Coordinates of C-alpha atoms in Angstrom, one line a residue:
Chain A
M1 CA 29.8 -42.4 -57.2
H2 CA 30.8 -45.3 -59.5
K3 CA 28.1 -44.2 -62.0
A4 CA 29.1 -40.6 -61.8
A5 CA 32.7 -41.7 -62.6
T6 CA 31.5 -43.7 -65.6
I7 CA 29.6 -40.8 -66.9
F8 CA 32.6 -38.6 -66.3
R9 CA 34.8 -40.9 -68.4
K10 CA 32.3 -41.0 -71.2
E11 CA 31.8 -37.2 -71.3
F12 CA 35.5 -36.5 -70.9
R13 CA 36.4 -38.8 -73.8
G14 CA 33.5 -37.3 -75.8
Y15 CA 35.3 -33.9 -75.8
F16 CA 38.3 -35.4 -77.6
V17 CA 36.3 -37.6 -80.0
S18 CA 34.8 -34.5 -81.7
P19 CA 36.9 -31.6 -83.0
I20 CA 35.4 -29.2 -80.5
A21 CA 38.1 -29.9 -77.8
Y22 CA 41.0 -29.2 -80.2
I23 CA 39.3 -26.1 -81.6
V24 CA 38.5 -24.7 -78.2
I25 CA 41.9 -25.4 -76.7
S26 CA 43.7 -23.9 -79.8
V27 CA 41.5 -20.7 -79.6
F28 CA 42.2 -20.4 -75.9
L29 CA 45.9 -20.9 -76.2
I30 CA 46.2 -18.5 -79.1
L31 CA 44.2 -15.8 -77.4
S32 CA 45.7 -16.0 -74.0
G33 CA 49.2 -16.4 -75.3
W34 CA 48.9 -13.5 -77.7
F35 CA 47.5 -11.1 -75.1
F36 CA 49.9 -12.2 -72.4
F37 CA 53.1 -12.1 -74.4
S38 CA 52.2 -9.0 -76.4
T39 CA 52.7 -6.9 -73.2
F40 CA 55.0 -9.2 -71.2
F41 CA 58.3 -7.9 -72.7
L42 CA 57.1 -4.3 -72.4
F43 CA 56.8 -4.6 -68.6
G44 CA 59.9 -6.7 -68.2
Q45 CA 58.7 -8.4 -65.1
A46 CA 59.0 -12.1 -64.5
E47 CA 55.4 -12.7 -63.4
M48 CA 52.2 -14.2 -64.8
R49 CA 49.7 -11.7 -63.2
S50 CA 48.6 -10.3 -66.5
F51 CA 47.9 -13.8 -67.9
F52 CA 45.6 -14.6 -64.9
S53 CA 43.9 -11.2 -65.1
L54 CA 42.7 -12.0 -68.6
L55 CA 41.2 -15.4 -67.6
P56 CA 37.8 -14.3 -66.3
V57 CA 37.0 -12.6 -69.7
T58 CA 38.5 -15.5 -71.8
F59 CA 36.7 -18.1 -69.7
S60 CA 33.4 -16.2 -70.0
F61 CA 33.1 -17.2 -73.7
I62 CA 35.4 -20.3 -73.9
I63 CA 33.8 -22.3 -71.1
P64 CA 30.1 -21.9 -72.2
A65 CA 31.3 -23.1 -75.6
V66 CA 32.6 -26.3 -73.9
T67 CA 29.5 -26.9 -71.8
M68 CA 26.8 -25.9 -74.2
R69 CA 26.3 -29.4 -75.6
L70 CA 26.3 -31.3 -72.2
F71 CA 22.5 -31.4 -71.8
S72 CA 21.2 -29.6 -74.9
E73 CA 22.6 -32.2 -77.3
E74 CA 21.2 -35.0 -75.3
F75 CA 17.7 -33.4 -75.2
N76 CA 18.0 -32.8 -78.9
T77 CA 19.0 -36.3 -80.0
G78 CA 16.9 -38.0 -77.4
S79 CA 19.8 -39.8 -75.9
Y80 CA 18.9 -38.3 -72.5
E81 CA 16.0 -40.7 -72.4
L82 CA 18.3 -43.7 -72.8
M83 CA 20.7 -42.3 -70.1
L84 CA 18.0 -41.5 -67.6
T85 CA 16.3 -44.9 -68.0
M86 CA 19.5 -46.7 -67.0
P87 CA 20.0 -47.2 -63.3
V88 CA 21.6 -43.8 -62.7
S89 CA 20.2 -40.8 -60.8
S90 CA 20.0 -37.3 -62.2
L91 CA 22.6 -36.4 -59.6
D92 CA 25.1 -38.9 -61.0
I93 CA 24.5 -37.4 -64.5
I94 CA 25.0 -33.8 -63.3
I95 CA 28.1 -34.6 -61.2
G96 CA 29.6 -36.7 -64.1
K97 CA 29.1 -34.0 -66.7
F98 CA 30.2 -31.2 -64.4
T99 CA 33.5 -32.9 -63.4
A100 CA 34.2 -33.8 -67.0
A101 CA 33.8 -30.1 -68.0
A102 CA 36.0 -29.0 -65.0
A103 CA 38.6 -31.6 -66.0
F104 CA 38.5 -30.3 -69.5
V105 CA 39.3 -26.8 -68.2
A106 CA 42.3 -28.2 -66.3
V107 CA 43.5 -29.9 -69.6
M108 CA 43.0 -26.6 -71.4
L109 CA 45.1 -24.7 -68.8
A110 CA 47.8 -27.4 -68.6
P111 CA 49.8 -26.2 -71.7
T112 CA 50.0 -22.7 -70.2
V113 CA 52.3 -24.0 -67.4
S114 CA 54.9 -23.9 -70.1
Y115 CA 54.6 -20.1 -70.0
G116 CA 55.8 -20.2 -66.3
I117 CA 58.6 -22.6 -67.2
F118 CA 59.7 -20.3 -70.0
I119 CA 59.6 -17.2 -67.8
S120 CA 61.6 -19.0 -65.1
F121 CA 64.4 -19.5 -67.6
I122 CA 64.7 -15.8 -68.4
G123 CA 63.9 -14.3 -65.0
D124 CA 63.3 -15.0 -61.3
L125 CA 59.7 -16.2 -61.2
D126 CA 58.0 -16.5 -57.9
W127 CA 56.0 -19.7 -58.2
G128 CA 53.8 -19.0 -55.1
P129 CA 51.5 -16.5 -56.9
V130 CA 51.6 -18.7 -60.0
A131 CA 50.4 -21.7 -58.1
G132 CA 47.7 -19.5 -56.4
G133 CA 46.7 -18.3 -59.9
Y134 CA 46.2 -21.8 -61.2
A135 CA 44.2 -22.8 -58.1
G136 CA 42.0 -19.7 -58.7
A137 CA 41.8 -20.5 -62.4
L138 CA 40.6 -24.0 -61.7
L139 CA 38.0 -22.7 -59.2
L140 CA 36.9 -20.0 -61.7
G141 CA 36.7 -22.6 -64.5
A142 CA 34.7 -25.0 -62.3
S143 CA 32.3 -22.2 -61.4
F144 CA 31.8 -21.2 -65.0
A145 CA 31.4 -24.8 -66.0
S146 CA 28.6 -25.2 -63.5
I147 CA 27.0 -22.0 -65.0
G148 CA 27.4 -23.4 -68.5
L149 CA 25.9 -26.8 -67.4
F150 CA 22.9 -25.0 -65.9
A151 CA 22.4 -23.0 -69.1
S152 CA 22.6 -26.2 -71.1
S153 CA 19.9 -27.9 -69.0
L154 CA 17.5 -25.1 -69.8
T155 CA 17.2 -25.7 -73.6
R156 CA 17.7 -28.2 -76.4
N157 CA 19.3 -25.5 -78.6
Q158 CA 23.1 -25.4 -78.1
I159 CA 23.4 -21.8 -79.4
I160 CA 20.8 -20.6 -76.9
A161 CA 22.7 -22.5 -74.2
F162 CA 25.9 -20.9 -75.2
I163 CA 24.5 -17.4 -75.2
T164 CA 22.8 -17.8 -71.9
G165 CA 25.9 -19.3 -70.3
M166 CA 28.1 -16.6 -71.7
S167 CA 25.8 -13.9 -70.5
F168 CA 25.8 -15.3 -66.9
C169 CA 29.6 -15.5 -66.9
F170 CA 30.1 -12.1 -68.3
V171 CA 27.8 -10.5 -65.7
L172 CA 29.8 -12.2 -62.9
T173 CA 33.1 -11.1 -64.5
L174 CA 32.1 -7.5 -65.2
I175 CA 29.8 -6.7 -62.3
D176 CA 32.6 -5.4 -60.1
K177 CA 34.1 -3.4 -62.9
M178 CA 30.9 -1.3 -63.3
L179 CA 30.5 -0.2 -59.7
F180 CA 30.8 3.5 -60.5
F181 CA 27.4 3.3 -62.2
L182 CA 25.7 2.0 -59.1
P183 CA 24.5 3.6 -55.9
E184 CA 26.9 3.5 -52.9
G185 CA 24.6 1.3 -50.7
V186 CA 24.9 -1.8 -52.9
L187 CA 28.6 -1.5 -53.9
N188 CA 29.9 -3.9 -51.3
V189 CA 27.3 -6.5 -52.1
L190 CA 27.8 -6.3 -55.8
Q191 CA 31.6 -6.3 -55.5
Y192 CA 31.3 -9.5 -53.4
M193 CA 29.2 -11.0 -56.1
G194 CA 31.8 -10.4 -58.8
A195 CA 33.8 -13.4 -59.9
G196 CA 36.6 -11.1 -61.1
F197 CA 37.0 -9.6 -57.7
H198 CA 37.5 -12.9 -56.0
F199 CA 39.7 -14.3 -58.7
Q200 CA 42.0 -11.3 -58.5
N201 CA 42.6 -12.0 -54.8
I202 CA 43.5 -15.7 -55.4
S203 CA 45.6 -14.9 -58.5
K204 CA 47.8 -12.6 -56.4
G205 CA 48.6 -15.6 -54.3
I206 CA 46.3 -14.6 -51.4
I207 CA 44.4 -17.6 -50.3
D208 CA 41.3 -16.3 -48.5
S209 CA 38.6 -18.8 -47.5
R210 CA 35.9 -16.2 -48.5
D211 CA 37.1 -16.4 -52.1
I212 CA 37.2 -20.2 -52.1
L213 CA 33.8 -20.3 -50.5
Y214 CA 32.5 -17.9 -53.1
F215 CA 33.5 -20.2 -56.0
L216 CA 32.3 -23.3 -54.3
S217 CA 29.0 -21.6 -53.6
I218 CA 28.5 -20.8 -57.2
C219 CA 29.2 -24.4 -58.1
F220 CA 26.8 -25.7 -55.5
V221 CA 24.0 -23.2 -56.4
M222 CA 24.3 -23.8 -60.1
L223 CA 24.4 -27.6 -59.8
Y224 CA 21.5 -27.5 -57.5
A225 CA 19.6 -25.3 -59.9
T226 CA 20.5 -27.8 -62.7
N227 CA 19.1 -30.6 -60.7
L228 CA 15.8 -28.6 -60.1
V229 CA 15.5 -28.0 -63.9
I230 CA 16.1 -31.7 -64.6
Q231 CA 13.6 -32.8 -62.0
E232 CA 11.1 -30.3 -63.4
K233 CA 11.4 -31.8 -66.9
K234 CA 10.2 -35.1 -65.5
Chain B
M1 CA 5.8 -57.7 -45.7
L2 CA 3.1 -55.3 -46.6
L3 CA 3.3 -52.9 -49.5
D4 CA 0.6 -50.2 -49.6
G5 CA -1.6 -52.5 -47.4
Q6 CA -1.3 -55.5 -49.7
P7 CA 0.5 -58.8 -48.8
Y8 CA 3.9 -59.1 -50.6
R9 CA 3.0 -62.6 -51.8
E10 CA 0.0 -61.2 -53.8
I11 CA 2.1 -58.5 -55.4
Q12 CA 4.8 -61.0 -56.3
A13 CA 2.4 -63.0 -58.5
H14 CA 2.4 -59.9 -60.8
M15 CA 5.6 -58.6 -62.2
I16 CA 4.2 -55.2 -62.7
R17 CA 1.1 -53.6 -61.2
I18 CA -0.3 -50.3 -62.6
E19 CA -2.8 -48.5 -60.4
N20 CA -4.8 -45.4 -61.4
L21 CA -1.9 -44.1 -63.5
T22 CA -2.4 -40.6 -64.8
R23 CA -0.1 -38.1 -66.5
Y24 CA -0.8 -34.6 -67.6
Y25 CA 1.3 -32.4 -70.0
G26 CA 0.1 -29.0 -68.9
G27 CA -3.7 -29.2 -69.3
T28 CA -3.6 -32.2 -71.6
C29 CA -4.2 -35.6 -70.1
A30 CA -2.0 -38.1 -71.9
V31 CA -2.7 -41.1 -69.7
N32 CA -6.0 -41.2 -67.9
D33 CA -6.4 -43.3 -64.8
I34 CA -5.3 -46.7 -66.2
S35 CA -4.9 -49.8 -64.1
F36 CA -3.8 -53.3 -65.0
D37 CA -1.4 -56.0 -64.0
I38 CA 1.4 -57.7 -66.0
K39 CA 2.4 -61.2 -65.2
R40 CA 5.9 -62.6 -65.3
G41 CA 6.9 -63.9 -68.8
G42 CA 5.2 -63.4 -72.2
I43 CA 4.9 -60.5 -74.6
L44 CA 2.4 -57.7 -74.0
G45 CA 1.6 -55.5 -77.0
L46 CA 0.5 -52.0 -76.4
L47 CA -1.6 -50.7 -79.3
G48 CA -3.1 -47.4 -80.0
P49 CA -3.3 -44.5 -82.5
N50 CA -0.7 -41.7 -82.5
G51 CA -1.0 -39.6 -79.3
A52 CA -2.9 -42.4 -77.5
G53 CA -0.5 -42.3 -74.5
K54 CA 1.6 -45.5 -75.2
T55 CA 5.0 -43.8 -75.1
T56 CA 4.0 -41.7 -72.1
F57 CA 3.0 -44.9 -70.3
M58 CA 6.3 -46.5 -71.2
R59 CA 8.3 -43.5 -70.1
M60 CA 6.5 -43.6 -66.7
L61 CA 7.2 -47.3 -66.4
T62 CA 10.9 -46.8 -67.1
C63 CA 11.1 -43.9 -64.6
Y64 CA 11.8 -41.3 -67.3
L65 CA 8.6 -39.4 -66.5
R66 CA 6.9 -39.0 -63.1
P67 CA 3.2 -39.8 -63.0
S68 CA 0.8 -36.9 -62.1
S69 CA -1.0 -39.4 -59.9
G70 CA -1.2 -43.2 -59.5
N71 CA 1.4 -45.8 -58.9
I72 CA 3.5 -48.5 -60.6
T73 CA 4.9 -51.4 -58.6
V74 CA 7.5 -53.6 -60.2
K75 CA 8.1 -56.7 -58.1
E76 CA 8.3 -55.3 -54.6
Y77 CA 9.5 -51.8 -55.7
N78 CA 7.5 -48.7 -55.9
I79 CA 8.2 -46.2 -58.7
H80 CA 8.1 -43.2 -56.3
E81 CA 10.4 -44.6 -53.7
H82 CA 12.7 -47.0 -55.6
P83 CA 13.2 -45.7 -59.1
L84 CA 16.8 -46.9 -59.3
Q85 CA 15.9 -50.5 -58.4
I86 CA 13.1 -50.4 -61.0
K87 CA 15.5 -49.1 -63.7
G88 CA 17.9 -51.9 -62.8
L89 CA 15.1 -54.5 -63.6
I90 CA 14.1 -52.9 -66.9
G91 CA 15.8 -52.7 -70.2
Y92 CA 14.3 -50.0 -72.4
L93 CA 14.5 -49.2 -76.1
P94 CA 12.9 -45.9 -76.9
E95 CA 11.4 -45.2 -80.2
S96 CA 14.0 -44.8 -83.0
A97 CA 16.9 -45.7 -80.7
P98 CA 18.4 -42.3 -79.8
L99 CA 22.0 -43.5 -79.2
Y100 CA 25.1 -41.3 -78.8
P101 CA 26.1 -40.4 -82.3
D102 CA 29.9 -39.9 -81.9
M103 CA 30.6 -43.1 -80.0
L104 CA 31.7 -46.4 -81.5
V105 CA 29.2 -49.2 -81.1
Y106 CA 31.6 -51.2 -78.9
D107 CA 32.5 -48.2 -76.7
Y108 CA 28.8 -47.4 -76.4
L109 CA 27.9 -51.0 -75.3
K110 CA 30.9 -51.0 -72.9
F111 CA 29.6 -47.7 -71.4
V112 CA 26.2 -49.3 -70.9
A113 CA 27.8 -52.4 -69.3
D114 CA 29.7 -50.1 -66.9
V115 CA 26.6 -48.1 -65.9
R116 CA 24.7 -51.3 -65.3
N117 CA 27.5 -52.5 -63.0
I118 CA 28.6 -55.5 -65.1
E119 CA 32.1 -56.6 -64.1
K120 CA 34.8 -55.8 -66.7
A121 CA 35.6 -59.5 -67.2
R122 CA 31.9 -60.4 -67.8
A123 CA 31.2 -57.3 -69.9
D124 CA 33.3 -58.3 -72.9
S125 CA 31.7 -61.8 -73.1
R126 CA 28.2 -60.3 -72.7
I127 CA 28.9 -57.7 -75.5
K128 CA 30.1 -60.5 -77.7
D129 CA 27.0 -62.6 -77.0
L130 CA 24.7 -59.6 -77.7
A131 CA 26.5 -58.8 -80.9
G132 CA 25.8 -62.3 -82.1
I133 CA 22.1 -62.3 -80.9
C134 CA 21.4 -58.8 -82.4
G135 CA 23.6 -59.3 -85.5
I136 CA 25.8 -56.3 -85.0
N137 CA 29.2 -58.0 -85.2
E138 CA 30.2 -56.2 -88.4
V139 CA 29.5 -52.7 -87.1
M140 CA 31.1 -53.0 -83.6
H141 CA 33.9 -50.6 -84.5
R142 CA 31.9 -48.1 -86.5
P143 CA 30.5 -44.8 -85.1
V144 CA 26.8 -44.8 -84.3
N145 CA 26.1 -41.9 -86.6
E146 CA 27.3 -43.9 -89.6
L147 CA 24.9 -46.8 -89.0
S148 CA 21.7 -47.5 -90.9
K149 CA 18.4 -47.2 -89.0
G150 CA 18.2 -51.0 -88.8
Y151 CA 21.6 -51.3 -87.2
K152 CA 20.8 -48.5 -84.8
Q153 CA 17.7 -50.3 -83.8
R154 CA 19.7 -53.5 -83.2
V155 CA 22.3 -51.7 -81.1
G156 CA 19.4 -50.2 -79.2
L157 CA 18.1 -53.7 -78.6
A158 CA 21.6 -54.8 -77.4
H159 CA 21.6 -51.8 -75.1
A160 CA 18.2 -52.8 -73.6
M161 CA 19.3 -56.4 -73.2
M162 CA 22.8 -55.7 -71.7
S163 CA 22.1 -56.6 -68.1
D164 CA 19.8 -59.5 -69.1
P165 CA 16.9 -57.6 -67.5
E166 CA 13.7 -59.3 -66.3
I167 CA 11.6 -56.8 -68.1
L168 CA 12.2 -55.5 -71.6
V169 CA 10.2 -52.4 -72.7
L170 CA 10.4 -51.7 -76.5
D171 CA 8.8 -48.7 -78.0
E172 CA 8.0 -49.4 -81.7
P173 CA 11.0 -51.7 -82.1
T174 CA 10.4 -52.4 -85.8
S175 CA 9.5 -48.9 -87.0
G176 CA 11.4 -47.8 -90.1
L177 CA 13.0 -51.2 -90.7
D178 CA 12.8 -53.1 -94.0
P179 CA 10.7 -56.4 -94.2
N180 CA 13.8 -58.6 -93.6
Q181 CA 14.9 -56.7 -90.6
I182 CA 11.4 -56.7 -89.2
V183 CA 11.3 -60.5 -89.4
E184 CA 14.7 -60.7 -87.7
I185 CA 13.9 -58.3 -84.9
R186 CA 10.5 -60.0 -84.4
D187 CA 12.2 -63.4 -84.0
I188 CA 14.6 -62.0 -81.4
I189 CA 11.7 -60.5 -79.4
R190 CA 9.8 -63.8 -79.6
K191 CA 12.8 -65.7 -78.3
I192 CA 13.2 -63.2 -75.4
G193 CA 9.5 -63.4 -74.6
K194 CA 9.8 -67.1 -73.8
E195 CA 11.9 -66.3 -70.7
K196 CA 11.4 -62.6 -69.9
T197 CA 8.5 -60.1 -69.6
V198 CA 8.4 -58.0 -72.8
I199 CA 6.2 -55.0 -73.3
L200 CA 6.2 -53.6 -76.8
S201 CA 4.2 -50.8 -78.5
T202 CA 3.6 -51.0 -82.2
H203 CA 1.4 -49.5 -84.9
I204 CA 1.7 -52.7 -87.0
L205 CA -1.3 -54.7 -85.9
S206 CA -0.3 -57.9 -87.7
E207 CA 2.9 -57.7 -85.8
A208 CA 1.1 -57.5 -82.5
E209 CA -1.2 -60.3 -83.6
A210 CA 1.7 -62.5 -84.6
T211 CA 4.1 -61.7 -81.7
C212 CA 2.1 -60.8 -78.6
D213 CA 0.4 -63.1 -76.1
R214 CA -1.7 -60.3 -74.7
I215 CA -2.8 -57.0 -76.2
V216 CA -3.8 -53.8 -74.5
I217 CA -5.4 -51.2 -76.7
I218 CA -5.1 -47.6 -75.5
N219 CA -7.1 -44.7 -76.9
R220 CA -7.0 -41.1 -75.6
G221 CA -5.1 -42.2 -72.5
K222 CA -7.6 -44.9 -71.5
I223 CA -7.6 -48.7 -71.9
V224 CA -10.3 -49.6 -74.4
A225 CA -9.4 -53.3 -74.7
D226 CA -7.3 -55.8 -72.8
G227 CA -6.9 -59.5 -73.4
A228 CA -5.4 -62.3 -75.5
T229 CA -5.9 -61.7 -79.3
D230 CA -8.7 -64.3 -79.7
E231 CA -10.4 -63.0 -76.6
L232 CA -10.4 -59.5 -78.0
K233 CA -12.0 -60.7 -81.2
R234 CA -14.7 -62.4 -79.2
Q235 CA -15.2 -59.3 -77.1
A236 CA -15.6 -57.1 -80.1
G237 CA -18.9 -58.6 -81.4
S238 CA -19.7 -61.0 -84.3
D239 CA -17.0 -63.5 -84.8
Y240 CA -16.4 -63.9 -88.5
I241 CA -17.5 -62.9 -92.0
I242 CA -18.2 -65.3 -94.9
H243 CA -17.5 -64.1 -98.4
V244 CA -19.6 -65.5 -101.2
S245 CA -19.4 -64.6 -105.0
L246 CA -22.3 -65.9 -107.1
V247 CA -23.4 -65.6 -110.7
H248 CA -27.0 -64.6 -110.1
G249 CA -29.1 -61.5 -110.6
N250 CA -31.6 -61.5 -107.7
F251 CA -30.1 -60.3 -104.4
D252 CA -33.5 -60.3 -102.5
E253 CA -34.0 -64.0 -103.3
I254 CA -30.5 -64.9 -102.1
R255 CA -30.8 -62.8 -99.0
Q256 CA -34.1 -64.4 -98.1
A257 CA -32.6 -67.9 -98.5
L258 CA -29.3 -67.3 -96.7
S259 CA -30.6 -65.2 -93.8
G260 CA -32.7 -68.2 -92.7
V261 CA -29.5 -70.1 -91.8
P262 CA -29.1 -70.3 -88.0
G263 CA -25.9 -68.3 -87.1
V264 CA -26.1 -65.8 -90.1
S265 CA -27.0 -62.5 -88.6
D266 CA -26.8 -60.3 -91.8
V267 CA -26.4 -60.7 -95.5
A268 CA -24.9 -57.6 -97.3
L269 CA -24.2 -56.9 -100.9
A270 CA -20.5 -55.9 -101.1
G271 CA -20.5 -55.4 -104.9
S272 CA -21.9 -56.6 -108.2
D273 CA -20.4 -56.7 -111.6
D274 CA -21.5 -58.3 -114.9
G275 CA -24.0 -60.6 -113.3
T276 CA -21.8 -61.6 -110.4
M277 CA -22.6 -60.6 -106.9
D278 CA -20.2 -60.4 -103.9
L279 CA -21.9 -61.0 -100.6
H280 CA -20.7 -60.6 -97.0
L281 CA -22.4 -62.8 -94.5
A282 CA -21.9 -61.6 -90.9
C283 CA -21.9 -64.7 -88.7
S284 CA -21.7 -65.2 -85.0
G285 CA -21.6 -68.2 -82.6
Q286 CA -19.4 -71.3 -82.4
R287 CA -21.3 -73.2 -85.0
D288 CA -19.8 -73.5 -88.5
V289 CA -22.6 -72.3 -90.9
R290 CA -20.7 -73.1 -94.1
P291 CA -22.2 -76.5 -94.8
D292 CA -25.7 -75.1 -94.5
I293 CA -24.9 -72.2 -96.8
Y294 CA -23.3 -74.5 -99.4
E295 CA -26.3 -76.8 -99.3
I296 CA -28.6 -73.8 -100.1
I297 CA -26.4 -72.7 -103.0
K298 CA -26.2 -76.2 -104.4
N299 CA -30.0 -76.8 -104.1
N300 CA -30.7 -73.5 -105.9
N301 CA -28.1 -74.3 -108.6
W302 CA -26.5 -70.8 -108.2
P303 CA -23.1 -70.9 -110.0
L304 CA -20.5 -70.4 -107.2
L305 CA -17.3 -68.4 -108.0
E306 CA -15.8 -67.8 -104.5
F307 CA -16.6 -69.0 -101.0
Y308 CA -14.4 -68.4 -98.0
R309 CA -14.5 -67.5 -94.3
E310 CA -12.6 -64.4 -93.0
T311 CA -11.9 -64.2 -89.3
R312 CA -12.3 -60.6 -88.1
T313 CA -8.8 -59.1 -88.0
L314 CA -7.3 -57.2 -85.1
E315 CA -7.2 -54.2 -87.5
T316 CA -11.0 -54.2 -87.7
I317 CA -11.3 -54.3 -84.0
F318 CA -8.6 -51.6 -83.5
R319 CA -10.4 -49.3 -85.9
E320 CA -13.7 -49.8 -84.2
L321 CA -12.3 -49.2 -80.7
T322 CA -10.3 -46.2 -81.6
R323 CA -12.8 -44.6 -84.0
G324 CA -13.1 -40.8 -83.7
N325 CA -9.5 -40.4 -82.5

């Protein structure tokens, strides 16, 4: 795990060396802050539920933008050859890159804690659902990061990686919102597959092992698929 | 200890053993059933035209690509079972040194040291040493994407040498460098080759001739020649050519006189201009035929303008062996 940790440090620092981190974090904070506070005072309720309910959609295009370069850039510049010929396994590389992307999501979310602090000054905020919401947001972010990582491993073109990752994330976000188009027999299955459905449960403060298992399963399946793609390239 | 049925002692005498190595890209065979051994120490030059399979071979040796069939054994490690151990023994510089563009040179080398498990205390002194050896002291705190190609190549070399590996694999280490940089990098490689096993691929035949102890020529994925430079020249046929320029008009007379010299296999007219004739005398064997040729020229009173011996260059041999590629 030492090598995965080294790759994590390199990748995590890499976000902040280029302007991409600052642009992505700014866009995320402006969008989420704008949509959250534009309706917050209308409802007059001291809660952050509407902030969390927006996250699946926002993350669907923000996170693939963060992860699109992880493998694509390396394939394009050829640095992947240098990386893989050092004494590291492809698993070290995948875990290092994935954890760096997930940590970046945490850093991106960190400033939004100030929303909760601000609300607690003007109202009686229940921190339980807020903590659950952040736990869910981290799980959702990690799942989308694993999807973005997988998309990035498929191509050397970052734009294609972004569009592929975003499409995957949007399908998972919206699948449980389009159930009325679908036959009754598959409703439960498709609803269970929806990231939005599971995230809503957690963001209400309901910690259900099925939801946690769902997000962890997405991470596992996507990282495993990434490993298969990487092995196939050899 | 037995490894694939062979005694460990026997394998240990060879640093690297390549057995029936084959690699396909789809339906195209890039490396076709090659086998050879590489001993500890010395510089092995891998020559071949574009697309001959040199880079594919190097990528398999460094565990970047998996062979379609065949095996590579480095010391006691097998490429299929112990890729991490093999990667630990090899320092690799891919063609055109594809480094991370956004990183500072120092940060990049620090990262490499960390991946190669070099302790923090030792890493700094190692980076300092390598900066001196590779001549990158003045660019240590500049981003890689601002470096010239020559400096990138040097940083790549420092990357490859970081863990002081037993084997150094360099894919066209001097491509794109200016003549001064080529000489510097070549000197570094020669110094390393005294202690370590160096495998380098190059298109520059004079470089291989000047730097390498052993040359392997690959064409269409197969080995077409393997040996020390002099050995290769001997294998390739007649040993040398003698150039003679004379002021004389009758080529038939000259040919008759010179072809009688033992050791001269052919007399060819290379060109003629204003009464002068340029002749190429193909010679073979250990005996020096020049005194006999000079004696004939002197006895016939043919005015002599030029007379020198040209050893067959590696370039001629390379062209002959890779003809039709």
